[in-house]
Amino acid sequence: MEKHQLFTPYYYVDEALLINNLKILKSVKKRSGAKILLAQKAFSMFSLYPLIAQYLDGTTASSLHEVKLGHDEFGGETHIFSPAYIDREFEEILENCEHMVFNTPTQWSKFRARALAAGIDCGLRINPEYSTQEHDMYDPAAAGSRLGTTLGNFDETLLEGLSGLHFHTLCEQNSDALKETLVIIEEKFGKYLPDMKWLNFGGGHHITRADYDIETLVSEVIRIQNKYNLQVYLEPGEGVVLNTGFLETTVIDFVENSGVMNAILDTSATTHMPDVIEMPYRPFIIGSGEAGEKVYTYRLGGPSCLAGDVIGDYSFDHPLEIGEVLTFTDMAHYSMVKNNTFNGIGLPSIAIKRASGEMELVKSFGYEDFKMRLS
Ligand SMILES: *Cc1c(COP(=O)(O)O)cnc(C)c1O
């Protein structure tokens, strides 16, 4: 199928770009000995799991549904962490994974016997209470966080039956932040590491970014594995699909108000790229500049009724036209997985640009997908 036969809005993932990222991750595995899992929270486009599974060791999940998807569609190792497991889901989770990470001493005590009896490799998430970035929304190590067991809440009775520890405090970061965090992890929890089979460094490693310092990551993994004789896991989400996805959208209308020229698109910030509002951040559009940088500036907004459904102000070398297609970049992670149907707005189709250059429509959505979630 040719690209122009797809209706906007649609996401596509570029297979060749994804393979480049996967090769980088595979070389990190090979050089360091770390195992790398896909964090499905960021990216659950399971039509690409068979490809990703050729390079990575498995998946990690945050819920029953994600763990089933990883188990059924990806294979390999299946891990799960949840801030709080729910009793009625627990049996089914046990059937779909072999590694489980618990958030608190109470959760671990409550489920320990059942998980161990099922042969699960159990871990506890620790919280080093050491922040390396300033987005509170994405900082599990911030004061008051509910994520992970602090040293103050830790005691040695918890060690019985534990085969691993897990921490996750980074977000879109380089390996200097990991190295700093490991100093604190060792200071606080180092004496328990010789008893562990594995240590999971969580996600937030921007390994595939051009300026990422891979050498430091590799040497830190090797250092920790040798010092404590354990297996290190990394579970990036964003880093797996960074810069591999696009969102294509069409300009539908223009509205001038108080000197602002709005362009209304057939894609919406609030339903199709909620991180633009939540994070917040400004996604890049191919051929665009900052407001005022090029001759024609527009405020790009969505077709929803939310006044704040604004993607941002962008400028172009030419006046935009109704029917013109714009391309947002880096739209694979935290996009499809966060979509919603607010205002009854349709979900974007999902496509793959194959390494051969051919565009393949994987799925499109309609009225039933909206109706199905309501009653
Ligand atoms: C979100 C999350 C990840 C993945 O984080 P990225 O920033 O997408 O790499 C990994 N592990 C845990 C526990 C997470 O919550």
Coordinates of C-alpha atoms and ligand atoms in Angstrom, one line a residue:
M1 CA 0.0 0.0 0.0
E2 CA 1.3 3.5 -0.8
K3 CA 1.5 6.0 1.9
H4 CA -1.2 8.3 0.3
Q5 CA -3.8 5.5 0.4
L6 CA -3.9 5.7 4.2
F7 CA -6.3 8.1 5.8
T8 CA -4.9 10.6 8.3
P9 CA -4.4 10.7 11.2
Y10 CA -2.2 7.6 11.4
Y11 CA 1.0 6.6 13.2
Y12 CA 3.6 4.7 11.4
V13 CA 6.8 3.1 12.7
D14 CA 9.7 3.0 10.4
E15 CA 11.1 -0.6 10.5
A16 CA 14.6 0.4 9.3
L17 CA 14.9 3.0 12.0
L18 CA 13.6 0.6 14.6
I19 CA 16.2 -2.0 13.5
N20 CA 19.0 0.6 13.9
N21 CA 17.9 1.1 17.6
L22 CA 17.6 -2.6 18.2
K23 CA 21.1 -3.2 16.9
I24 CA 22.5 -0.6 19.3
L25 CA 20.6 -2.3 22.2
K26 CA 21.9 -5.7 21.1
S27 CA 25.5 -4.5 21.0
V28 CA 25.0 -3.1 24.6
K29 CA 23.8 -6.6 25.7
K30 CA 26.6 -8.3 24.0
R31 CA 29.3 -6.0 25.3
S32 CA 28.0 -5.7 28.9
G33 CA 26.2 -9.0 29.6
A34 CA 23.1 -7.1 30.6
K35 CA 19.7 -8.5 29.6
I36 CA 17.3 -5.9 28.0
L37 CA 13.5 -6.0 28.3
L38 CA 11.0 -3.9 26.4
A39 CA 8.9 -1.8 28.9
Q40 CA 5.5 -2.2 27.2
K41 CA 4.1 0.8 29.1
A42 CA 5.9 3.0 26.5
F43 CA 5.2 0.9 23.5
S44 CA 2.8 -2.0 23.0
M45 CA 2.6 -2.2 19.2
F46 CA 2.6 -5.9 19.3
S47 CA 2.7 -6.4 15.5
L48 CA 6.4 -5.4 15.9
Y49 CA 7.1 -7.8 18.8
P50 CA 8.3 -10.6 16.6
L51 CA 11.0 -8.3 15.2
I52 CA 11.9 -6.8 18.6
A53 CA 12.1 -10.3 20.1
Q54 CA 15.0 -11.1 17.7
Y55 CA 17.1 -8.5 19.5
L56 CA 15.9 -8.2 23.1
D57 CA 15.4 -10.7 25.9
G58 CA 11.7 -10.2 26.8
T59 CA 9.2 -7.7 28.1
T60 CA 8.3 -6.0 31.3
A61 CA 4.7 -5.1 32.3
S62 CA 2.9 -2.9 34.7
S63 CA -0.4 -4.7 34.8
L64 CA -2.3 -8.0 34.1
H65 CA -3.1 -6.9 30.6
E66 CA 0.4 -5.9 29.6
V67 CA 1.9 -9.1 31.1
K68 CA -0.5 -11.2 29.0
L69 CA 0.4 -9.3 25.9
G70 CA 4.1 -9.7 26.5
H71 CA 3.6 -13.4 27.3
D72 CA 1.4 -14.1 24.3
E73 CA 3.0 -11.9 21.6
F74 CA 6.6 -11.5 22.5
G75 CA 7.8 -14.5 24.4
G76 CA 11.2 -14.7 26.0
E77 CA 11.4 -13.5 29.7
T78 CA 8.3 -11.9 31.0
H79 CA 8.6 -9.6 34.0
I80 CA 6.1 -7.5 35.9
F81 CA 6.2 -4.7 38.4
S82 CA 3.0 -3.2 39.8
P83 CA 2.7 -0.6 42.6
A84 CA -0.1 -2.8 44.0
Y85 CA -1.2 -6.2 42.8
I86 CA -4.9 -6.9 43.1
D87 CA -6.0 -10.2 44.7
R88 CA -8.4 -11.3 42.0
E89 CA -5.8 -10.8 39.2
F90 CA -2.9 -12.4 41.0
E91 CA -3.4 -16.0 39.8
E92 CA -3.6 -15.0 36.2
I93 CA -0.5 -12.8 36.5
L94 CA 1.4 -15.8 37.9
E95 CA 0.4 -17.8 34.8
N96 CA 1.9 -15.2 32.5
C97 CA 5.3 -14.3 33.9
E98 CA 8.4 -15.8 35.6
H99 CA 9.8 -12.6 37.3
M100 CA 7.7 -10.4 39.6
V101 CA 8.7 -7.3 41.4
F102 CA 6.9 -6.0 44.5
N103 CA 6.6 -2.4 45.6
T104 CA 6.2 -2.6 49.3
P105 CA 7.0 -4.8 52.3
T106 CA 3.2 -5.4 52.8
Q107 CA 2.6 -6.5 49.2
W108 CA 5.7 -8.8 49.4
S109 CA 4.5 -10.3 52.6
K110 CA 1.0 -10.8 51.4
F111 CA 1.9 -12.5 48.1
R112 CA 5.3 -14.1 48.9
A113 CA 4.2 -17.6 49.6
R114 CA 1.9 -17.8 46.5
A115 CA 4.5 -16.4 44.2
L116 CA 7.3 -18.6 45.5
A117 CA 5.1 -21.7 45.3
A118 CA 4.4 -20.9 41.7
G119 CA 8.2 -20.8 41.0
I120 CA 8.3 -17.1 40.4
D121 CA 11.7 -15.2 40.7
C122 CA 10.7 -12.5 43.1
G123 CA 12.2 -9.0 43.5
L124 CA 11.5 -5.9 45.6
R125 CA 11.6 -2.4 44.1
I126 CA 13.8 -0.2 46.2
N127 CA 13.7 3.6 46.3
P128 CA 17.1 5.2 46.6
E129 CA 15.5 8.6 47.4
Y130 CA 18.0 10.2 45.0
S131 CA 16.6 12.3 42.1
T132 CA 18.6 13.1 39.0
Q133 CA 16.0 15.2 37.2
E134 CA 13.4 17.8 37.9
H135 CA 10.1 16.6 36.4
D136 CA 8.2 15.6 39.5
M137 CA 5.6 13.9 37.3
Y138 CA 8.3 11.5 36.2
D139 CA 10.4 11.3 39.4
P140 CA 9.7 8.2 41.4
A141 CA 12.5 9.2 43.8
A142 CA 10.9 12.5 44.8
A143 CA 10.0 13.1 48.4
G144 CA 6.6 11.6 49.1
S145 CA 6.7 9.1 46.3
R146 CA 4.6 5.9 46.6
L147 CA 7.0 4.0 44.3
G148 CA 9.6 1.6 45.8
T149 CA 10.8 0.7 49.3
T150 CA 13.0 3.2 51.0
L151 CA 15.8 2.1 53.3
G152 CA 13.7 3.4 56.2
N153 CA 11.0 1.0 55.3
F154 CA 13.3 -1.9 54.5
D155 CA 14.3 -4.6 57.0
E156 CA 16.2 -7.9 56.7
T157 CA 13.2 -10.1 57.2
L158 CA 12.2 -9.1 53.7
L159 CA 15.2 -10.9 52.2
E160 CA 13.8 -14.4 52.6
G161 CA 12.7 -15.6 49.2
L162 CA 13.9 -12.5 47.3
S163 CA 16.1 -13.2 44.3
G164 CA 16.4 -9.6 43.0
L165 CA 16.2 -5.9 43.6
H166 CA 14.8 -3.4 41.2
F167 CA 15.1 0.4 41.0
H168 CA 13.6 2.8 38.5
T169 CA 14.3 6.5 38.9
L170 CA 15.5 7.8 35.6
C171 CA 13.6 9.5 32.8
E172 CA 15.0 10.3 29.4
Q173 CA 18.5 10.3 30.9
N174 CA 22.1 9.7 30.0
S175 CA 24.4 7.2 31.7
D176 CA 26.0 9.8 34.0
A177 CA 22.7 9.9 35.9
L178 CA 22.7 6.1 36.2
K179 CA 26.3 6.1 37.5
E180 CA 25.4 8.7 40.2
T181 CA 22.3 6.7 41.2
L182 CA 24.3 3.5 41.4
V183 CA 26.6 5.1 44.0
I184 CA 23.6 5.7 46.2
I185 CA 22.1 2.3 45.5
E186 CA 25.4 0.7 46.6
E187 CA 25.7 2.9 49.7
K188 CA 22.2 2.1 50.9
F189 CA 21.5 -1.4 49.6
G190 CA 25.0 -2.7 48.6
K191 CA 25.3 -5.1 51.5
Y192 CA 22.2 -7.1 50.3
L193 CA 23.4 -7.3 46.7
P194 CA 25.8 -10.3 47.1
D195 CA 22.7 -12.4 48.0
M196 CA 20.8 -11.4 44.9
K197 CA 20.7 -13.2 41.6
W198 CA 19.7 -10.0 39.7
L199 CA 19.5 -6.3 39.9
N200 CA 17.1 -4.4 37.6
F201 CA 18.2 -0.8 36.7
G202 CA 14.7 0.0 35.5
G203 CA 14.0 2.3 32.5
G204 CA 14.7 5.9 31.5
H205 CA 17.9 5.1 29.8
H206 CA 18.0 7.0 26.5
I207 CA 20.5 4.5 25.1
T208 CA 19.6 5.1 21.4
R209 CA 19.9 8.9 21.6
A210 CA 22.8 10.3 19.5
D211 CA 24.7 11.8 22.5
Y212 CA 24.1 8.9 24.9
D213 CA 27.4 7.7 26.5
I214 CA 27.2 4.0 25.9
E215 CA 30.7 3.4 27.3
T216 CA 29.7 4.4 30.8
L217 CA 26.6 2.3 30.7
V218 CA 28.6 -0.8 29.6
S219 CA 31.3 -0.3 32.2
E220 CA 28.8 0.3 35.0
V221 CA 26.9 -2.9 34.1
I222 CA 30.1 -4.9 33.9
R223 CA 31.3 -3.4 37.2
I224 CA 28.1 -4.2 39.1
Q225 CA 27.8 -7.7 37.6
N226 CA 31.3 -8.6 38.6
K227 CA 31.3 -7.0 42.0
Y228 CA 28.2 -8.7 43.2
N229 CA 28.1 -11.8 40.9
L230 CA 24.6 -11.1 39.6
Q231 CA 22.6 -10.5 36.4
V232 CA 21.8 -6.9 35.4
Y233 CA 18.6 -6.1 33.7
L234 CA 17.7 -2.9 31.8
E235 CA 14.1 -2.2 30.8
P236 CA 13.9 0.8 28.6
G237 CA 10.7 1.7 26.9
E238 CA 11.2 5.0 25.2
G239 CA 14.9 4.1 24.4
V240 CA 13.7 1.1 22.3
V241 CA 11.6 3.1 19.8
L242 CA 13.1 6.6 20.1
N243 CA 12.8 8.6 16.9
T244 CA 11.3 5.6 15.0
G245 CA 7.6 6.7 14.8
F246 CA 5.6 9.4 13.0
L247 CA 2.1 10.8 13.2
E248 CA 0.6 12.0 9.9
T249 CA -2.1 14.6 10.1
T250 CA -4.1 16.8 7.7
V251 CA -4.8 20.5 8.0
I252 CA -8.6 21.0 8.1
D253 CA -9.3 24.7 8.7
F254 CA -8.0 28.0 9.8
V255 CA -9.3 30.5 12.4
E256 CA -7.8 34.0 13.1
N257 CA -8.3 35.5 16.5
S258 CA -6.5 38.4 18.2
G259 CA -3.6 38.2 15.8
V260 CA -3.2 34.4 16.2
M261 CA -3.7 32.3 13.2
N262 CA -5.0 28.8 14.3
A263 CA -4.7 25.8 12.1
I264 CA -7.1 23.0 13.1
L265 CA -5.7 19.5 12.4
D266 CA -7.4 16.1 12.2
T267 CA -5.2 15.0 15.1
S268 CA -5.5 16.1 18.7
A269 CA -3.0 16.7 21.5
T270 CA -5.4 15.6 24.2
T271 CA -6.5 12.3 22.5
H272 CA -3.5 11.3 20.3
M273 CA -0.4 12.8 22.0
P274 CA -1.5 13.5 25.6
D275 CA 2.2 13.9 26.7
V276 CA 2.3 17.1 24.8
I277 CA -0.1 18.5 27.5
E278 CA 1.0 16.2 30.4
M279 CA 4.8 16.3 30.1
P280 CA 4.6 19.0 28.6
Y281 CA 6.7 19.1 25.5
R282 CA 6.6 20.3 21.9
P283 CA 6.8 17.6 19.2
F284 CA 8.8 18.4 16.1
I285 CA 7.1 18.7 12.7
I286 CA 9.1 18.0 9.6
G287 CA 9.9 21.3 7.8
S288 CA 8.8 23.6 10.6
G289 CA 10.5 26.2 12.8
E290 CA 9.8 27.9 16.1
A291 CA 7.0 30.6 16.1
G292 CA 8.3 33.5 14.1
E293 CA 11.4 31.7 12.8
K294 CA 9.9 31.2 9.4
V295 CA 7.5 33.5 7.5
Y296 CA 4.2 31.8 8.3
T297 CA 3.3 31.1 11.9
Y298 CA 0.4 29.0 13.1
R299 CA -1.0 27.8 16.4
L300 CA -1.8 24.1 15.7
G301 CA -4.8 22.7 17.5
G302 CA -7.0 19.6 17.5
P303 CA -10.5 18.9 16.4
S304 CA -11.8 18.5 20.0
C305 CA -13.8 21.0 22.0
L306 CA -11.1 21.4 24.6
A307 CA -9.8 25.0 24.4
G308 CA -6.4 23.8 25.6
D309 CA -6.2 21.1 22.8
V310 CA -3.2 23.0 21.4
I311 CA 0.0 21.3 20.2
G312 CA 2.0 24.5 19.9
D313 CA 3.0 27.4 17.7
Y314 CA 5.0 26.5 14.6
S315 CA 6.2 28.4 11.6
F316 CA 6.6 27.3 7.9
D317 CA 8.3 28.7 4.8
H318 CA 5.0 28.6 2.9
P319 CA 1.4 29.3 3.9
L320 CA -0.3 26.1 5.0
E321 CA -3.2 24.9 2.9
I322 CA -6.4 23.0 3.7
G323 CA -5.7 19.4 2.9
E324 CA -2.0 19.7 3.5
V325 CA -0.4 16.8 5.4
L326 CA 2.0 17.5 8.3
T327 CA 4.3 14.9 9.9
F328 CA 5.1 14.8 13.6
T329 CA 8.2 13.0 14.5
D330 CA 9.2 10.7 17.4
M331 CA 5.6 9.5 17.9
A332 CA 6.1 5.8 18.7
H333 CA 6.5 6.0 22.5
Y334 CA 3.8 7.1 25.0
S335 CA 1.4 7.9 22.1
M336 CA -0.6 4.9 21.0
V337 CA -0.6 3.4 24.5
K338 CA -2.1 6.7 25.9
N339 CA -4.7 7.3 23.3
N340 CA -8.3 7.9 24.3
T341 CA -11.6 8.7 22.5
F342 CA -12.5 11.9 24.3
N343 CA -15.1 13.9 22.3
G344 CA -15.7 10.7 20.2
I345 CA -12.6 11.5 18.3
G346 CA -11.4 8.5 16.3
L347 CA -8.2 6.7 17.1
P348 CA -5.4 7.1 14.5
S349 CA -4.7 4.1 12.3
I350 CA -1.4 2.2 12.9
A351 CA 1.0 1.4 10.1
I352 CA 4.5 0.1 9.5
K353 CA 6.9 1.4 6.9
R354 CA 8.7 -1.7 6.0
A355 CA 12.4 -1.8 5.5
S356 CA 11.6 -2.3 1.8
G357 CA 9.9 1.2 1.8
E358 CA 6.4 -0.3 1.5
M359 CA 3.8 1.2 3.8
E360 CA 1.6 -1.4 5.5
L361 CA -1.6 -0.6 7.3
V362 CA -1.8 -2.7 10.4
K363 CA -5.0 -1.6 12.0
S364 CA -7.6 1.1 11.7
F365 CA -10.3 2.0 14.2
G366 CA -13.9 3.2 14.0
Y367 CA -17.2 3.9 15.8
E368 CA -17.2 0.4 17.5
D369 CA -13.9 1.2 19.2
F370 CA -15.5 4.3 20.8
K371 CA -18.7 2.6 21.7
M372 CA -17.1 -0.6 23.1
R373 CA -15.7 1.2 26.1
L374 CA -18.9 2.9 27.1
S375 CA -22.4 1.7 27.9
Ligands
LIG1 C1 8.1 3.6 32.8 C2 8.9 2.5 33.3 C3 10.0 1.9 32.5 C4 10.3 2.5 31.1 O1 10.7 3.8 31.2 P1 11.2 4.6 29.9 O2 11.3 6.0 30.4 O3 10.1 4.5 28.8 O4 12.4 4.0 29.4 C5 10.7 0.9 33.0 N1 10.5 0.4 34.2 C6 9.5 0.9 35.0 C7 9.3 0.3 36.4 C8 8.7 1.9 34.6 O5 7.8 2.4 35.4

